[in-house]
Amino acid sequence: MSALSLAVRDSNTMLRRNLLHARRYPSLTLNLLLTPIMLLLLFVYIFGDVMSAGIGGGGADRADYIAYLVPGLVLMTIGSTTIGTAVSVSNDMTEGIIARFRTMAIHRGSVLVGHVVGSVLQCIAGVVLVGAVAVAIGFRSTDATLLEWLAAFGLLVLFATAFTWIAVGMGLISPNAEAASNNALPMILLPLLSSAFIPVDTMPGWFRPIAEYQPFTPAIETLRGLLLGTGIGHNGWLAVAWCVGLTVLGYRWSTSKFNDDPK
């Protein structure tokens, strides 16, 4: 059997292991998914009328704000789900299972690949759940073509992959699960400092560059453009650049830490 075949086989085994863990202990994933769902319901039904006055020149209604809000909450779902990945990786490192894997005749990188692929699948499942809630409360994307839907799905997968690799690195450097959860908090905080809830041009002038060029805002604006027909401009290539850059950074950081870690 070739080295590639062994790597694929072992990665598939590790993927099944992580999916079984997620199925047996669903509370962590569900708790992380509740954050974007509760924010969606809170901002639509409590703050919807007030917040909608801040978009569309003040002439928007609640339905317009739902359409504006959903792309940001979808990406926030990905960010919050990857926190569970950091916790899971940290648990593996501290509970000794990684040390056991190191003594076995398995492909070394398959342990991390299993975490990453499993996390991306959980992210997509979470996006589907949040999307279903959004549709139930009135979100519609009637103008998007099949190609635009495929591009939106590709962006979500790329975004999930990028932040999952970063979360894996955070889990590897954390001494315990609690520290991993705290280290990964920027995954939830960054969407709050983006265009997810209000347009960037309504923010204070000194803060706009921070909100505009951080990873979430370009991805949110690109997703809005694909699903709602708004202008994408430079956000498309900027979102892809962020995703590719974070994927490369997270991969190199995680593999380096994993290979060097004595535990």
PDB file of C-alpha atoms in Angstrom:
ATOM      1  CA  MET A   1       0.000   0.000   0.000  1.00  0.00           C
ATOM      2  CA  SER A   2       1.368   3.432  -0.961  1.00  0.00           C
ATOM      3  CA  ALA A   3       2.098   6.218   1.520  1.00  0.00           C
ATOM      4  CA  LEU A   4      -0.842   8.230   0.136  1.00  0.00           C
ATOM      5  CA  SER A   5      -3.229   5.302   0.556  1.00  0.00           C
ATOM      6  CA  LEU A   6      -2.059   4.823   4.136  1.00  0.00           C
ATOM      7  CA  ALA A   7      -2.515   8.511   4.881  1.00  0.00           C
ATOM      8  CA  VAL A   8      -6.054   8.482   3.439  1.00  0.00           C
ATOM      9  CA  ARG A   9      -6.971   5.301   5.321  1.00  0.00           C
ATOM     10  CA  ASP A  10      -5.651   6.558   8.659  1.00  0.00           C
ATOM     11  CA  SER A  11      -7.203  10.005   8.185  1.00  0.00           C
ATOM     12  CA  ASN A  12     -10.547   8.357   7.483  1.00  0.00           C
ATOM     13  CA  THR A  13     -10.192   6.319  10.689  1.00  0.00           C
ATOM     14  CA  MET A  14      -9.442   9.457  12.716  1.00  0.00           C
ATOM     15  CA  LEU A  15     -12.374  11.232  11.076  1.00  0.00           C
ATOM     16  CA  ARG A  16     -14.744   8.463  12.153  1.00  0.00           C
ATOM     17  CA  ARG A  17     -13.305   8.644  15.668  1.00  0.00           C
ATOM     18  CA  ASN A  18     -13.965  12.386  15.927  1.00  0.00           C
ATOM     19  CA  LEU A  19     -17.467  12.127  14.478  1.00  0.00           C
ATOM     20  CA  LEU A  20     -18.281   9.379  16.997  1.00  0.00           C
ATOM     21  CA  HIS A  21     -17.051  11.619  19.806  1.00  0.00           C
ATOM     22  CA  ALA A  22     -19.240  14.465  18.518  1.00  0.00           C
ATOM     23  CA  ARG A  23     -22.253  12.143  18.381  1.00  0.00           C
ATOM     24  CA  ARG A  24     -21.698  10.753  21.865  1.00  0.00           C
ATOM     25  CA  TYR A  25     -21.055  14.161  23.439  1.00  0.00           C
ATOM     26  CA  PRO A  26     -23.253  16.585  21.482  1.00  0.00           C
ATOM     27  CA  SER A  27     -23.673  19.081  24.328  1.00  0.00           C
ATOM     28  CA  LEU A  28     -20.555  21.103  23.440  1.00  0.00           C
ATOM     29  CA  THR A  29     -21.530  21.513  19.798  1.00  0.00           C
ATOM     30  CA  LEU A  30     -25.135  22.345  20.674  1.00  0.00           C
ATOM     31  CA  ASN A  31     -24.047  24.930  23.234  1.00  0.00           C
ATOM     32  CA  LEU A  32     -21.811  26.619  20.659  1.00  0.00           C
ATOM     33  CA  LEU A  33     -24.597  26.597  18.069  1.00  0.00           C
ATOM     34  CA  LEU A  34     -27.047  28.182  20.504  1.00  0.00           C
ATOM     35  CA  THR A  35     -25.019  31.419  20.548  1.00  0.00           C
ATOM     36  CA  PRO A  36     -25.629  32.432  16.897  1.00  0.00           C
ATOM     37  CA  ILE A  37     -29.213  31.133  16.975  1.00  0.00           C
ATOM     38  CA  MET A  38     -30.030  33.155  20.099  1.00  0.00           C
ATOM     39  CA  LEU A  39     -28.341  36.230  18.623  1.00  0.00           C
ATOM     40  CA  LEU A  40     -30.354  35.788  15.426  1.00  0.00           C
ATOM     41  CA  LEU A  41     -33.646  35.633  17.330  1.00  0.00           C
ATOM     42  CA  LEU A  42     -32.606  38.443  19.692  1.00  0.00           C
ATOM     43  CA  PHE A  43     -31.612  40.880  16.973  1.00  0.00           C
ATOM     44  CA  VAL A  44     -34.614  40.073  14.782  1.00  0.00           C
ATOM     45  CA  TYR A  45     -37.411  40.092  17.353  1.00  0.00           C
ATOM     46  CA  ILE A  46     -36.073  42.421  20.055  1.00  0.00           C
ATOM     47  CA  PHE A  47     -33.844  44.867  18.175  1.00  0.00           C
ATOM     48  CA  GLY A  48     -35.082  44.259  14.617  1.00  0.00           C
ATOM     49  CA  ASP A  49     -37.215  47.382  14.175  1.00  0.00           C
ATOM     50  CA  VAL A  50     -34.567  49.661  15.652  1.00  0.00           C
ATOM     51  CA  MET A  51     -31.603  48.054  13.882  1.00  0.00           C
ATOM     52  CA  SER A  52     -33.366  48.023  10.509  1.00  0.00           C
ATOM     53  CA  ALA A  53     -33.502  51.824  10.658  1.00  0.00           C
ATOM     54  CA  GLY A  54     -29.708  51.862  10.367  1.00  0.00           C
ATOM     55  CA  ILE A  55     -29.567  50.105   6.993  1.00  0.00           C
ATOM     56  CA  GLY A  56     -30.895  50.950   3.569  1.00  0.00           C
ATOM     57  CA  GLY A  57     -30.917  54.674   4.238  1.00  0.00           C
ATOM     58  CA  GLY A  58     -33.352  54.272   7.096  1.00  0.00           C
ATOM     59  CA  GLY A  59     -36.114  52.877   4.881  1.00  0.00           C
ATOM     60  CA  ALA A  60     -35.577  49.194   5.601  1.00  0.00           C
ATOM     61  CA  ASP A  61     -38.020  46.977   7.470  1.00  0.00           C
ATOM     62  CA  ARG A  62     -37.534  43.903   9.611  1.00  0.00           C
ATOM     63  CA  ALA A  63     -37.420  41.588   6.583  1.00  0.00           C
ATOM     64  CA  ASP A  64     -34.560  43.637   5.131  1.00  0.00           C
ATOM     65  CA  TYR A  65     -32.669  43.381   8.399  1.00  0.00           C
ATOM     66  CA  ILE A  66     -33.157  39.605   8.504  1.00  0.00           C
ATOM     67  CA  ALA A  67     -31.590  39.413   5.047  1.00  0.00           C
ATOM     68  CA  TYR A  68     -28.746  41.663   6.201  1.00  0.00           C
ATOM     69  CA  LEU A  69     -28.179  39.747   9.442  1.00  0.00           C
ATOM     70  CA  VAL A  70     -28.187  36.116   8.299  1.00  0.00           C
ATOM     71  CA  PRO A  71     -24.873  36.029   6.342  1.00  0.00           C
ATOM     72  CA  GLY A  72     -23.011  37.369   9.378  1.00  0.00           C
ATOM     73  CA  LEU A  73     -24.664  34.903  11.736  1.00  0.00           C
ATOM     74  CA  VAL A  74     -23.864  32.034   9.370  1.00  0.00           C
ATOM     75  CA  LEU A  75     -20.169  32.874   9.505  1.00  0.00           C
ATOM     76  CA  MET A  76     -20.377  33.425  13.255  1.00  0.00           C
ATOM     77  CA  THR A  77     -21.722  29.860  13.476  1.00  0.00           C
ATOM     78  CA  ILE A  78     -18.525  28.613  11.863  1.00  0.00           C
ATOM     79  CA  GLY A  79     -16.405  30.643  14.264  1.00  0.00           C
ATOM     80  CA  SER A  80     -18.228  29.365  17.328  1.00  0.00           C
ATOM     81  CA  THR A  81     -18.209  25.735  16.170  1.00  0.00           C
ATOM     82  CA  THR A  82     -14.429  25.739  15.781  1.00  0.00           C
ATOM     83  CA  ILE A  83     -14.093  26.498  19.492  1.00  0.00           C
ATOM     84  CA  GLY A  84     -15.210  22.923  20.056  1.00  0.00           C
ATOM     85  CA  THR A  85     -12.342  21.785  17.838  1.00  0.00           C
ATOM     86  CA  ALA A  86      -9.803  23.613  20.013  1.00  0.00           C
ATOM     87  CA  VAL A  87     -11.283  21.971  23.113  1.00  0.00           C
ATOM     88  CA  SER A  88     -11.280  18.530  21.491  1.00  0.00           C
ATOM     89  CA  VAL A  89      -7.656  18.814  20.371  1.00  0.00           C
ATOM     90  CA  SER A  90      -6.606  20.025  23.818  1.00  0.00           C
ATOM     91  CA  ASN A  91      -8.384  17.077  25.439  1.00  0.00           C
ATOM     92  CA  ASP A  92      -6.560  14.650  23.155  1.00  0.00           C
ATOM     93  CA  MET A  93      -3.225  16.236  24.041  1.00  0.00           C
ATOM     94  CA  THR A  94      -3.764  16.297  27.806  1.00  0.00           C
ATOM     95  CA  GLU A  95      -5.481  12.932  28.243  1.00  0.00           C
ATOM     96  CA  GLY A  96      -2.638  10.948  26.691  1.00  0.00           C
ATOM     97  CA  ILE A  97      -4.354   9.574  23.603  1.00  0.00           C
ATOM     98  CA  ILE A  98      -1.940  11.437  21.322  1.00  0.00           C
ATOM     99  CA  ALA A  99       1.012   9.809  23.089  1.00  0.00           C
ATOM    100  CA  ARG A 100      -0.605   6.455  22.397  1.00  0.00           C
ATOM    101  CA  PHE A 101      -1.130   7.315  18.740  1.00  0.00           C
ATOM    102  CA  ARG A 102       2.540   8.223  18.449  1.00  0.00           C
ATOM    103  CA  THR A 103       3.498   4.641  19.329  1.00  0.00           C
ATOM    104  CA  MET A 104       1.184   3.156  16.702  1.00  0.00           C
ATOM    105  CA  ALA A 105       1.941   2.497  13.045  1.00  0.00           C
ATOM    106  CA  ILE A 106      -0.340   5.231  11.703  1.00  0.00           C
ATOM    107  CA  HIS A 107       0.268   8.238   9.501  1.00  0.00           C
ATOM    108  CA  ARG A 108       1.352  11.057  11.818  1.00  0.00           C
ATOM    109  CA  GLY A 109      -0.666  13.794  10.151  1.00  0.00           C
ATOM    110  CA  SER A 110      -3.889  11.772  10.112  1.00  0.00           C
ATOM    111  CA  VAL A 111      -4.666  12.769  13.718  1.00  0.00           C
ATOM    112  CA  LEU A 112      -4.882  16.450  12.800  1.00  0.00           C
ATOM    113  CA  VAL A 113      -6.571  15.811   9.451  1.00  0.00           C
ATOM    114  CA  GLY A 114      -9.290  13.827  11.214  1.00  0.00           C
ATOM    115  CA  HIS A 115      -9.961  16.764  13.546  1.00  0.00           C
ATOM    116  CA  VAL A 116     -10.011  19.266  10.694  1.00  0.00           C
ATOM    117  CA  VAL A 117     -12.308  17.341   8.364  1.00  0.00           C
ATOM    118  CA  GLY A 118     -14.627  16.438  11.220  1.00  0.00           C
ATOM    119  CA  SER A 119     -14.787  20.070  12.324  1.00  0.00           C
ATOM    120  CA  VAL A 120     -15.536  21.307   8.805  1.00  0.00           C
ATOM    121  CA  LEU A 121     -18.399  18.808   8.522  1.00  0.00           C
ATOM    122  CA  GLN A 122     -19.762  19.980  11.889  1.00  0.00           C
ATOM    123  CA  CYS A 123     -19.473  23.606  10.745  1.00  0.00           C
ATOM    124  CA  ILE A 124     -21.486  22.900   7.609  1.00  0.00           C
ATOM    125  CA  ALA A 125     -24.105  21.017   9.642  1.00  0.00           C
ATOM    126  CA  GLY A 126     -24.294  24.002  12.002  1.00  0.00           C
ATOM    127  CA  VAL A 127     -24.690  26.390   9.060  1.00  0.00           C
ATOM    128  CA  VAL A 128     -27.568  24.268   7.755  1.00  0.00           C
ATOM    129  CA  LEU A 129     -29.248  24.379  11.180  1.00  0.00           C
ATOM    130  CA  VAL A 130     -28.876  28.154  11.545  1.00  0.00           C
ATOM    131  CA  GLY A 131     -29.954  28.601   7.918  1.00  0.00           C
ATOM    132  CA  ALA A 132     -33.087  26.567   8.567  1.00  0.00           C
ATOM    133  CA  VAL A 133     -33.962  28.782  11.541  1.00  0.00           C
ATOM    134  CA  ALA A 134     -33.318  31.856   9.379  1.00  0.00           C
ATOM    135  CA  VAL A 135     -35.627  30.594   6.631  1.00  0.00           C
ATOM    136  CA  ALA A 136     -38.284  29.799   9.243  1.00  0.00           C
ATOM    137  CA  ILE A 137     -38.295  33.426  10.450  1.00  0.00           C
ATOM    138  CA  GLY A 138     -38.360  34.949   6.973  1.00  0.00           C
ATOM    139  CA  PHE A 139     -34.943  34.878   5.277  1.00  0.00           C
ATOM    140  CA  ARG A 140     -35.155  34.518   1.497  1.00  0.00           C
ATOM    141  CA  SER A 141     -32.588  34.504  -1.312  1.00  0.00           C
ATOM    142  CA  THR A 142     -34.666  34.556  -4.463  1.00  0.00           C
ATOM    143  CA  ASP A 143     -32.195  36.197  -6.842  1.00  0.00           C
ATOM    144  CA  ALA A 144     -29.153  33.947  -6.309  1.00  0.00           C
ATOM    145  CA  THR A 145     -28.295  31.643  -9.211  1.00  0.00           C
ATOM    146  CA  LEU A 146     -27.075  28.058  -8.869  1.00  0.00           C
ATOM    147  CA  LEU A 147     -23.524  29.231  -9.575  1.00  0.00           C
ATOM    148  CA  GLU A 148     -23.780  31.857  -6.833  1.00  0.00           C
ATOM    149  CA  TRP A 149     -25.086  29.267  -4.368  1.00  0.00           C
ATOM    150  CA  LEU A 150     -22.172  26.975  -5.231  1.00  0.00           C
ATOM    151  CA  ALA A 151     -19.738  29.873  -4.799  1.00  0.00           C
ATOM    152  CA  ALA A 152     -21.310  30.690  -1.411  1.00  0.00           C
ATOM    153  CA  PHE A 153     -20.973  27.054  -0.330  1.00  0.00           C
ATOM    154  CA  GLY A 154     -17.342  27.009  -1.456  1.00  0.00           C
ATOM    155  CA  LEU A 155     -16.645  30.161   0.532  1.00  0.00           C
ATOM    156  CA  LEU A 156     -18.195  28.637   3.661  1.00  0.00           C
ATOM    157  CA  VAL A 157     -16.100  25.467   3.327  1.00  0.00           C
ATOM    158  CA  LEU A 158     -12.927  27.493   2.739  1.00  0.00           C
ATOM    159  CA  PHE A 159     -13.719  29.747   5.703  1.00  0.00           C
ATOM    160  CA  ALA A 160     -14.435  26.751   7.945  1.00  0.00           C
ATOM    161  CA  THR A 161     -11.190  25.074   6.893  1.00  0.00           C
ATOM    162  CA  ALA A 162      -9.146  28.198   7.622  1.00  0.00           C
ATOM    163  CA  PHE A 163     -10.535  28.778  11.095  1.00  0.00           C
ATOM    164  CA  THR A 164     -10.469  25.083  11.955  1.00  0.00           C
ATOM    165  CA  TRP A 165      -6.706  24.934  11.357  1.00  0.00           C
ATOM    166  CA  ILE A 166      -6.292  28.013  13.569  1.00  0.00           C
ATOM    167  CA  ALA A 167      -8.442  26.350  16.242  1.00  0.00           C
ATOM    168  CA  VAL A 168      -6.318  23.189  16.055  1.00  0.00           C
ATOM    169  CA  GLY A 169      -3.222  25.276  16.736  1.00  0.00           C
ATOM    170  CA  MET A 170      -4.944  26.930  19.690  1.00  0.00           C
ATOM    171  CA  GLY A 171      -5.869  23.541  21.083  1.00  0.00           C
ATOM    172  CA  LEU A 172      -2.307  22.279  20.742  1.00  0.00           C
ATOM    173  CA  ILE A 173      -0.819  25.162  22.726  1.00  0.00           C
ATOM    174  CA  SER A 174      -3.441  25.056  25.489  1.00  0.00           C
ATOM    175  CA  PRO A 175      -2.633  23.220  28.739  1.00  0.00           C
ATOM    176  CA  ASN A 176      -6.257  22.164  29.271  1.00  0.00           C
ATOM    177  CA  ALA A 177      -9.741  22.357  27.775  1.00  0.00           C
ATOM    178  CA  GLU A 178     -10.681  25.516  29.680  1.00  0.00           C
ATOM    179  CA  ALA A 179      -7.631  27.349  28.358  1.00  0.00           C
ATOM    180  CA  ALA A 180      -8.401  26.126  24.838  1.00  0.00           C
ATOM    181  CA  SER A 181     -11.916  27.521  25.091  1.00  0.00           C
ATOM    182  CA  ASN A 182     -10.595  30.879  26.301  1.00  0.00           C
ATOM    183  CA  ASN A 183      -7.867  31.030  23.650  1.00  0.00           C
ATOM    184  CA  ALA A 184     -10.443  30.447  20.916  1.00  0.00           C
ATOM    185  CA  LEU A 185     -12.833  33.195  22.081  1.00  0.00           C
ATOM    186  CA  PRO A 186     -11.738  35.573  19.269  1.00  0.00           C
ATOM    187  CA  MET A 187     -13.626  33.223  16.933  1.00  0.00           C
ATOM    188  CA  ILE A 188     -16.830  34.584  18.487  1.00  0.00           C
ATOM    189  CA  LEU A 189     -15.650  38.114  19.315  1.00  0.00           C
ATOM    190  CA  LEU A 190     -14.408  39.006  15.816  1.00  0.00           C
ATOM    191  CA  PRO A 191     -17.887  38.724  14.212  1.00  0.00           C
ATOM    192  CA  LEU A 192     -19.193  41.164  16.832  1.00  0.00           C
ATOM    193  CA  LEU A 193     -16.599  43.680  15.592  1.00  0.00           C
ATOM    194  CA  SER A 194     -17.476  43.219  11.925  1.00  0.00           C
ATOM    195  CA  SER A 195     -20.288  44.213   9.570  1.00  0.00           C
ATOM    196  CA  ALA A 196     -22.410  41.290  10.787  1.00  0.00           C
ATOM    197  CA  PHE A 197     -24.909  43.479  12.653  1.00  0.00           C
ATOM    198  CA  ILE A 198     -24.468  47.023  11.310  1.00  0.00           C
ATOM    199  CA  PRO A 199     -22.788  48.518   8.216  1.00  0.00           C
ATOM    200  CA  VAL A 200     -19.154  49.481   8.579  1.00  0.00           C
ATOM    201  CA  ASP A 201     -19.848  53.059   7.469  1.00  0.00           C
ATOM    202  CA  THR A 202     -22.034  53.625  10.551  1.00  0.00           C
ATOM    203  CA  MET A 203     -19.124  52.869  12.892  1.00  0.00           C
ATOM    204  CA  PRO A 204     -16.742  55.481  14.354  1.00  0.00           C
ATOM    205  CA  GLY A 205     -14.157  56.598  11.824  1.00  0.00           C
ATOM    206  CA  TRP A 206     -11.162  55.373  13.821  1.00  0.00           C
ATOM    207  CA  PHE A 207     -12.678  51.888  14.081  1.00  0.00           C
ATOM    208  CA  ARG A 208     -13.771  51.386  10.461  1.00  0.00           C
ATOM    209  CA  PRO A 209     -10.446  50.079   9.106  1.00  0.00           C
ATOM    210  CA  ILE A 210     -10.333  47.459  11.885  1.00  0.00           C
ATOM    211  CA  ALA A 211     -13.865  46.288  11.139  1.00  0.00           C
ATOM    212  CA  GLU A 212     -13.484  46.471   7.361  1.00  0.00           C
ATOM    213  CA  TYR A 213     -10.262  44.508   6.924  1.00  0.00           C
ATOM    214  CA  GLN A 214     -10.512  41.823   9.597  1.00  0.00           C
ATOM    215  CA  PRO A 215     -11.303  38.306   8.260  1.00  0.00           C
ATOM    216  CA  PHE A 216     -15.046  38.226   8.934  1.00  0.00           C
ATOM    217  CA  THR A 217     -16.202  41.423   7.221  1.00  0.00           C
ATOM    218  CA  PRO A 218     -14.911  40.612   3.685  1.00  0.00           C
ATOM    219  CA  ALA A 219     -16.376  37.093   3.944  1.00  0.00           C
ATOM    220  CA  ILE A 220     -19.718  38.453   5.195  1.00  0.00           C
ATOM    221  CA  GLU A 221     -19.942  41.056   2.434  1.00  0.00           C
ATOM    222  CA  THR A 222     -19.020  38.458  -0.186  1.00  0.00           C
ATOM    223  CA  LEU A 223     -21.696  36.093   1.106  1.00  0.00           C
ATOM    224  CA  ARG A 224     -24.238  38.935   1.058  1.00  0.00           C
ATOM    225  CA  GLY A 225     -23.285  39.737  -2.516  1.00  0.00           C
ATOM    226  CA  LEU A 226     -23.667  36.119  -3.636  1.00  0.00           C
ATOM    227  CA  LEU A 227     -26.981  35.468  -1.886  1.00  0.00           C
ATOM    228  CA  LEU A 228     -28.628  38.907  -1.921  1.00  0.00           C
ATOM    229  CA  GLY A 229     -27.161  40.576  -5.003  1.00  0.00           C
ATOM    230  CA  THR A 230     -25.382  43.412  -3.187  1.00  0.00           C
ATOM    231  CA  GLY A 231     -22.026  44.720  -4.370  1.00  0.00           C
ATOM    232  CA  ILE A 232     -19.000  42.575  -3.566  1.00  0.00           C
ATOM    233  CA  GLY A 233     -16.216  44.853  -4.820  1.00  0.00           C
ATOM    234  CA  HIS A 234     -12.799  44.056  -3.369  1.00  0.00           C
ATOM    235  CA  ASN A 235     -14.306  41.887  -0.621  1.00  0.00           C
ATOM    236  CA  GLY A 236     -14.297  38.757  -2.784  1.00  0.00           C
ATOM    237  CA  TRP A 237     -10.566  38.477  -3.315  1.00  0.00           C
ATOM    238  CA  LEU A 238      -9.891  39.823   0.183  1.00  0.00           C
ATOM    239  CA  ALA A 239     -12.039  37.054   1.725  1.00  0.00           C
ATOM    240  CA  VAL A 240     -10.282  34.378  -0.328  1.00  0.00           C
ATOM    241  CA  ALA A 241      -6.878  35.840   0.578  1.00  0.00           C
ATOM    242  CA  TRP A 242      -7.741  35.772   4.294  1.00  0.00           C
ATOM    243  CA  CYS A 243      -8.966  32.162   4.049  1.00  0.00           C
ATOM    244  CA  VAL A 244      -5.925  30.920   2.143  1.00  0.00           C
ATOM    245  CA  GLY A 245      -3.524  32.835   4.387  1.00  0.00           C
ATOM    246  CA  LEU A 246      -5.134  31.578   7.610  1.00  0.00           C
ATOM    247  CA  THR A 247      -5.237  28.018   6.269  1.00  0.00           C
ATOM    248  CA  VAL A 248      -1.524  28.053   5.457  1.00  0.00           C
ATOM    249  CA  LEU A 249      -0.675  29.741   8.761  1.00  0.00           C
ATOM    250  CA  GLY A 250      -2.853  27.382  10.799  1.00  0.00           C
ATOM    251  CA  TYR A 251      -1.555  24.289   9.005  1.00  0.00           C
ATOM    252  CA  ARG A 252       2.106  25.193   9.452  1.00  0.00           C
ATOM    253  CA  TRP A 253       1.577  26.264  13.065  1.00  0.00           C
ATOM    254  CA  SER A 254      -0.408  23.149  13.967  1.00  0.00           C
ATOM    255  CA  THR A 255       1.833  20.601  12.267  1.00  0.00           C
ATOM    256  CA  SER A 256       4.965  22.242  13.668  1.00  0.00           C
ATOM    257  CA  LYS A 257       3.572  22.256  17.207  1.00  0.00           C
ATOM    258  CA  PHE A 258       2.228  18.714  16.882  1.00  0.00           C
ATOM    259  CA  ASN A 259       5.511  17.309  15.558  1.00  0.00           C
ATOM    260  CA  ASP A 260       7.608  19.126  18.157  1.00  0.00           C
ATOM    261  CA  ASP A 261       5.403  18.503  21.186  1.00  0.00           C
ATOM    262  CA  PRO A 262       7.057  15.990  23.533  1.00  0.00           C
ATOM    263  CA  LYS A 263       3.781  14.871  25.063  1.00  0.00           C
TER     264      LYS A 263
END
